[in-house]
mmCIF file of C-alpha atoms in Angstrom:
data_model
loop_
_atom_site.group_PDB
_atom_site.id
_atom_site.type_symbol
_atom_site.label_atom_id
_atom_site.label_comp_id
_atom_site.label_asym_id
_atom_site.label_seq_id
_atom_site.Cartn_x
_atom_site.Cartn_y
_atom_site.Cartn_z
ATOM 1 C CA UNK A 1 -22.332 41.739 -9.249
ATOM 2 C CA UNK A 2 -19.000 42.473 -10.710
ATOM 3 C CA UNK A 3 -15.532 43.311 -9.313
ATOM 4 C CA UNK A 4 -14.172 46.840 -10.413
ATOM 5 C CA UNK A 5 -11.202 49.176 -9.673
ATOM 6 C CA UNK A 6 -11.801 51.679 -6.865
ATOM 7 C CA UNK A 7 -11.226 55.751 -8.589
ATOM 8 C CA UNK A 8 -8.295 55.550 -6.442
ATOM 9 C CA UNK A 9 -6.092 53.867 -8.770
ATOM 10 C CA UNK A 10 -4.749 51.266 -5.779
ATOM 11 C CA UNK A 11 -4.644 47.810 -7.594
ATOM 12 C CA UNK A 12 -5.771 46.387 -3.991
ATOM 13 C CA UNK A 13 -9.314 48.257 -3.984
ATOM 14 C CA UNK A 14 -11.652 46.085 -5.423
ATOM 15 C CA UNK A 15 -15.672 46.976 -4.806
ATOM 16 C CA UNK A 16 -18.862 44.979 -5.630
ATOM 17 C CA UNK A 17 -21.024 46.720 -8.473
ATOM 18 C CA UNK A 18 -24.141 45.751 -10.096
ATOM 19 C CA UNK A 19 -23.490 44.198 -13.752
ATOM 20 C CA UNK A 20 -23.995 46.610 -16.630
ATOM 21 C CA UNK A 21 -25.799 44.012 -18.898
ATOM 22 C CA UNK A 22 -27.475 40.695 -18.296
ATOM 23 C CA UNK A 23 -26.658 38.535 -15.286
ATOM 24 C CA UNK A 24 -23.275 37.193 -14.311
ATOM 25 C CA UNK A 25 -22.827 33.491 -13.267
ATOM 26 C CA UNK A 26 -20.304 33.332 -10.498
ATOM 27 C CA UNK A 27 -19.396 29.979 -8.212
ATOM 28 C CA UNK A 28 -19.875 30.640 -4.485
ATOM 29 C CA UNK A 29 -20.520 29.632 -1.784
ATOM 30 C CA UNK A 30 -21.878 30.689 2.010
ATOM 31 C CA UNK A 31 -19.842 30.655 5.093
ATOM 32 C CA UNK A 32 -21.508 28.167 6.354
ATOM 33 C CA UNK A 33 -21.298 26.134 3.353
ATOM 34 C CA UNK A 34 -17.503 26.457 3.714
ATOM 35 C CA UNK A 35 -17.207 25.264 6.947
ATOM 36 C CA UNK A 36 -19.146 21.916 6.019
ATOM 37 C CA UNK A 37 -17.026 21.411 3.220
ATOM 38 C CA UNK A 38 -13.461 21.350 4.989
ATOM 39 C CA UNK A 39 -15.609 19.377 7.436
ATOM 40 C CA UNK A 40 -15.376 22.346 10.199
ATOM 41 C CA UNK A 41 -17.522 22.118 13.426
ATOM 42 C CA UNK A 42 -16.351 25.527 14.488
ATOM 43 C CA UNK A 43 -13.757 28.258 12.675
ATOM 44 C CA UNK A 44 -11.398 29.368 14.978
ATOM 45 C CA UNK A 45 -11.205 32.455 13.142
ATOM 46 C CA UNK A 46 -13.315 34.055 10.037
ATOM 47 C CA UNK A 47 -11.377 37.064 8.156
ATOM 48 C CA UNK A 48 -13.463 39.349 6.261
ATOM 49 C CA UNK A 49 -12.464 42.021 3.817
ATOM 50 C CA UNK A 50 -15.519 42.549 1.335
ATOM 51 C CA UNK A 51 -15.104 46.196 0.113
ATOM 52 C CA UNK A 52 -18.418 47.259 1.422
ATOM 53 C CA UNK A 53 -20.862 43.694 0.570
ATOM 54 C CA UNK A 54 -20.787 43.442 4.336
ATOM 55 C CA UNK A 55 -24.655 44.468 4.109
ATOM 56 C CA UNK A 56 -25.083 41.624 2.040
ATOM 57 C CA UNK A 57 -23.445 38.404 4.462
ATOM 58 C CA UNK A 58 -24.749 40.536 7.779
ATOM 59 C CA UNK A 59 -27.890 42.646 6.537
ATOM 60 C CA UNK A 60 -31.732 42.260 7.074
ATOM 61 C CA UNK A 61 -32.790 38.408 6.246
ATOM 62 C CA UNK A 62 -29.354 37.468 5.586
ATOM 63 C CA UNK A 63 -28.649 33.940 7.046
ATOM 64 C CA UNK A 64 -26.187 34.543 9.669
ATOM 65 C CA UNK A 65 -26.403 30.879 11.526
ATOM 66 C CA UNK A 66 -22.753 30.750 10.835
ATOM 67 C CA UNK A 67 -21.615 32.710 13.325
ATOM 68 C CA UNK A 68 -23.113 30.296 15.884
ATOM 69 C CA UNK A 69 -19.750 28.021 14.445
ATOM 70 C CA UNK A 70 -17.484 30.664 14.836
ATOM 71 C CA UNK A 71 -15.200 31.830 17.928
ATOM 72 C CA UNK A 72 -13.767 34.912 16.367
ATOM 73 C CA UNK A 73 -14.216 37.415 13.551
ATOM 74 C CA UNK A 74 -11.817 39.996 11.971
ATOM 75 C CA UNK A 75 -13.149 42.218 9.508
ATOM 76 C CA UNK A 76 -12.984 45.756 7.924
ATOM 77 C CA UNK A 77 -16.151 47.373 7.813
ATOM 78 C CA UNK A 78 -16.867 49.649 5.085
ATOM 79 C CA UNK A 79 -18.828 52.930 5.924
ATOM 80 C CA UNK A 80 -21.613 53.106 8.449
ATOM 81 C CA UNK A 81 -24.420 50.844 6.971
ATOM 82 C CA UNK A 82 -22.028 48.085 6.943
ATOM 83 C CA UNK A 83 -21.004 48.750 10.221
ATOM 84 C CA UNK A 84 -24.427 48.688 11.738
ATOM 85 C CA UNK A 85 -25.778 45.867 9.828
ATOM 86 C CA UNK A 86 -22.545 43.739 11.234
ATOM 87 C CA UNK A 87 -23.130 44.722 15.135
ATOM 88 C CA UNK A 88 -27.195 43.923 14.464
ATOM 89 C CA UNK A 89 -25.925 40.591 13.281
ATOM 90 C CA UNK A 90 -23.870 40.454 16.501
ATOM 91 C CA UNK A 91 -26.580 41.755 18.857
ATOM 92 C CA UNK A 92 -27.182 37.960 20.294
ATOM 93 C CA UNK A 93 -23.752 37.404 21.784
ATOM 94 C CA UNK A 94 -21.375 38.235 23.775
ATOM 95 C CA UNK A 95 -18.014 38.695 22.740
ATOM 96 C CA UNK A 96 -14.763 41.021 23.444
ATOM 97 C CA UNK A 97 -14.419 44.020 20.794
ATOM 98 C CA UNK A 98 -11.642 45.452 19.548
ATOM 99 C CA UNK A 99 -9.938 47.319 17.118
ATOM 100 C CA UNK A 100 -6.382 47.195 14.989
ATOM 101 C CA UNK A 101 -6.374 49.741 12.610
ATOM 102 C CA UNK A 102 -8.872 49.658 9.725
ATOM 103 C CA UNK A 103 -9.897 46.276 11.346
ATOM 104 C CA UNK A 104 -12.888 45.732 13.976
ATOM 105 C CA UNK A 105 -11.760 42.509 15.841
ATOM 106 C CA UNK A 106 -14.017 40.549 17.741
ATOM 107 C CA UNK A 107 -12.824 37.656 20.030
ATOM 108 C CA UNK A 108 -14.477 34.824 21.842
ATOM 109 C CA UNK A 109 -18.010 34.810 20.485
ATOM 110 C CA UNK A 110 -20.840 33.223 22.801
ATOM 111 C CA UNK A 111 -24.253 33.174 22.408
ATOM 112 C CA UNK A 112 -26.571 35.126 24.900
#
């Protein structure tokens, strides 16, 4: 994938795009991964702004074990497939939903 201006012009609106030619090597790393790196048992808070590659951390298959280590999330959801793939992903806990804006807030996840 590669990183491109939205039409809009706005510096700020990045989205994720398949590469034109050939593959693209890119370090990264999972959520999960993160959290074992700075040594993290639990994230007090994960903030999420993807510009629509929500499907990707939250959709079918996608290893979303990470959330189990996480208390609460904060994240802009981008169109209506992201925003269903995000509450599947969220369909085995509880939690207290909100909203702020552009951002869907979700505070004090607990496992069912």
């Amino acid at each position: 994938f590669s990183v491109s201006s939205k039409d809009s012009g706005n510096e700020w609106g990045r989205q994720m795009e398949e590469p034109l030619e050939g593959p693209a090597e890119v370090e990264s790393w999972d959520i999960g991964s993160l959290l074992d790196i700075n040594g993290l048992k639990k994230a007090d808070l994960i903030k999420i702004d993807i510009e629509g590659a929500e499907i990707a951390i939250f959709g079918y298959g996608a290893d979303t074990a990470w959330l189990l280590r996480t208390r609460n999330i904060c994240i802009e959801l981008h169109g209506q497939e992201c925003k269903d793939a995000f509450f599947r992903a969220l369909e085995g806990f509880d939690y207290k939903l909100s909203y702020s804006n552009e951002l869907t807030i979700c505070r004090d996840l607990r496992s069912k």
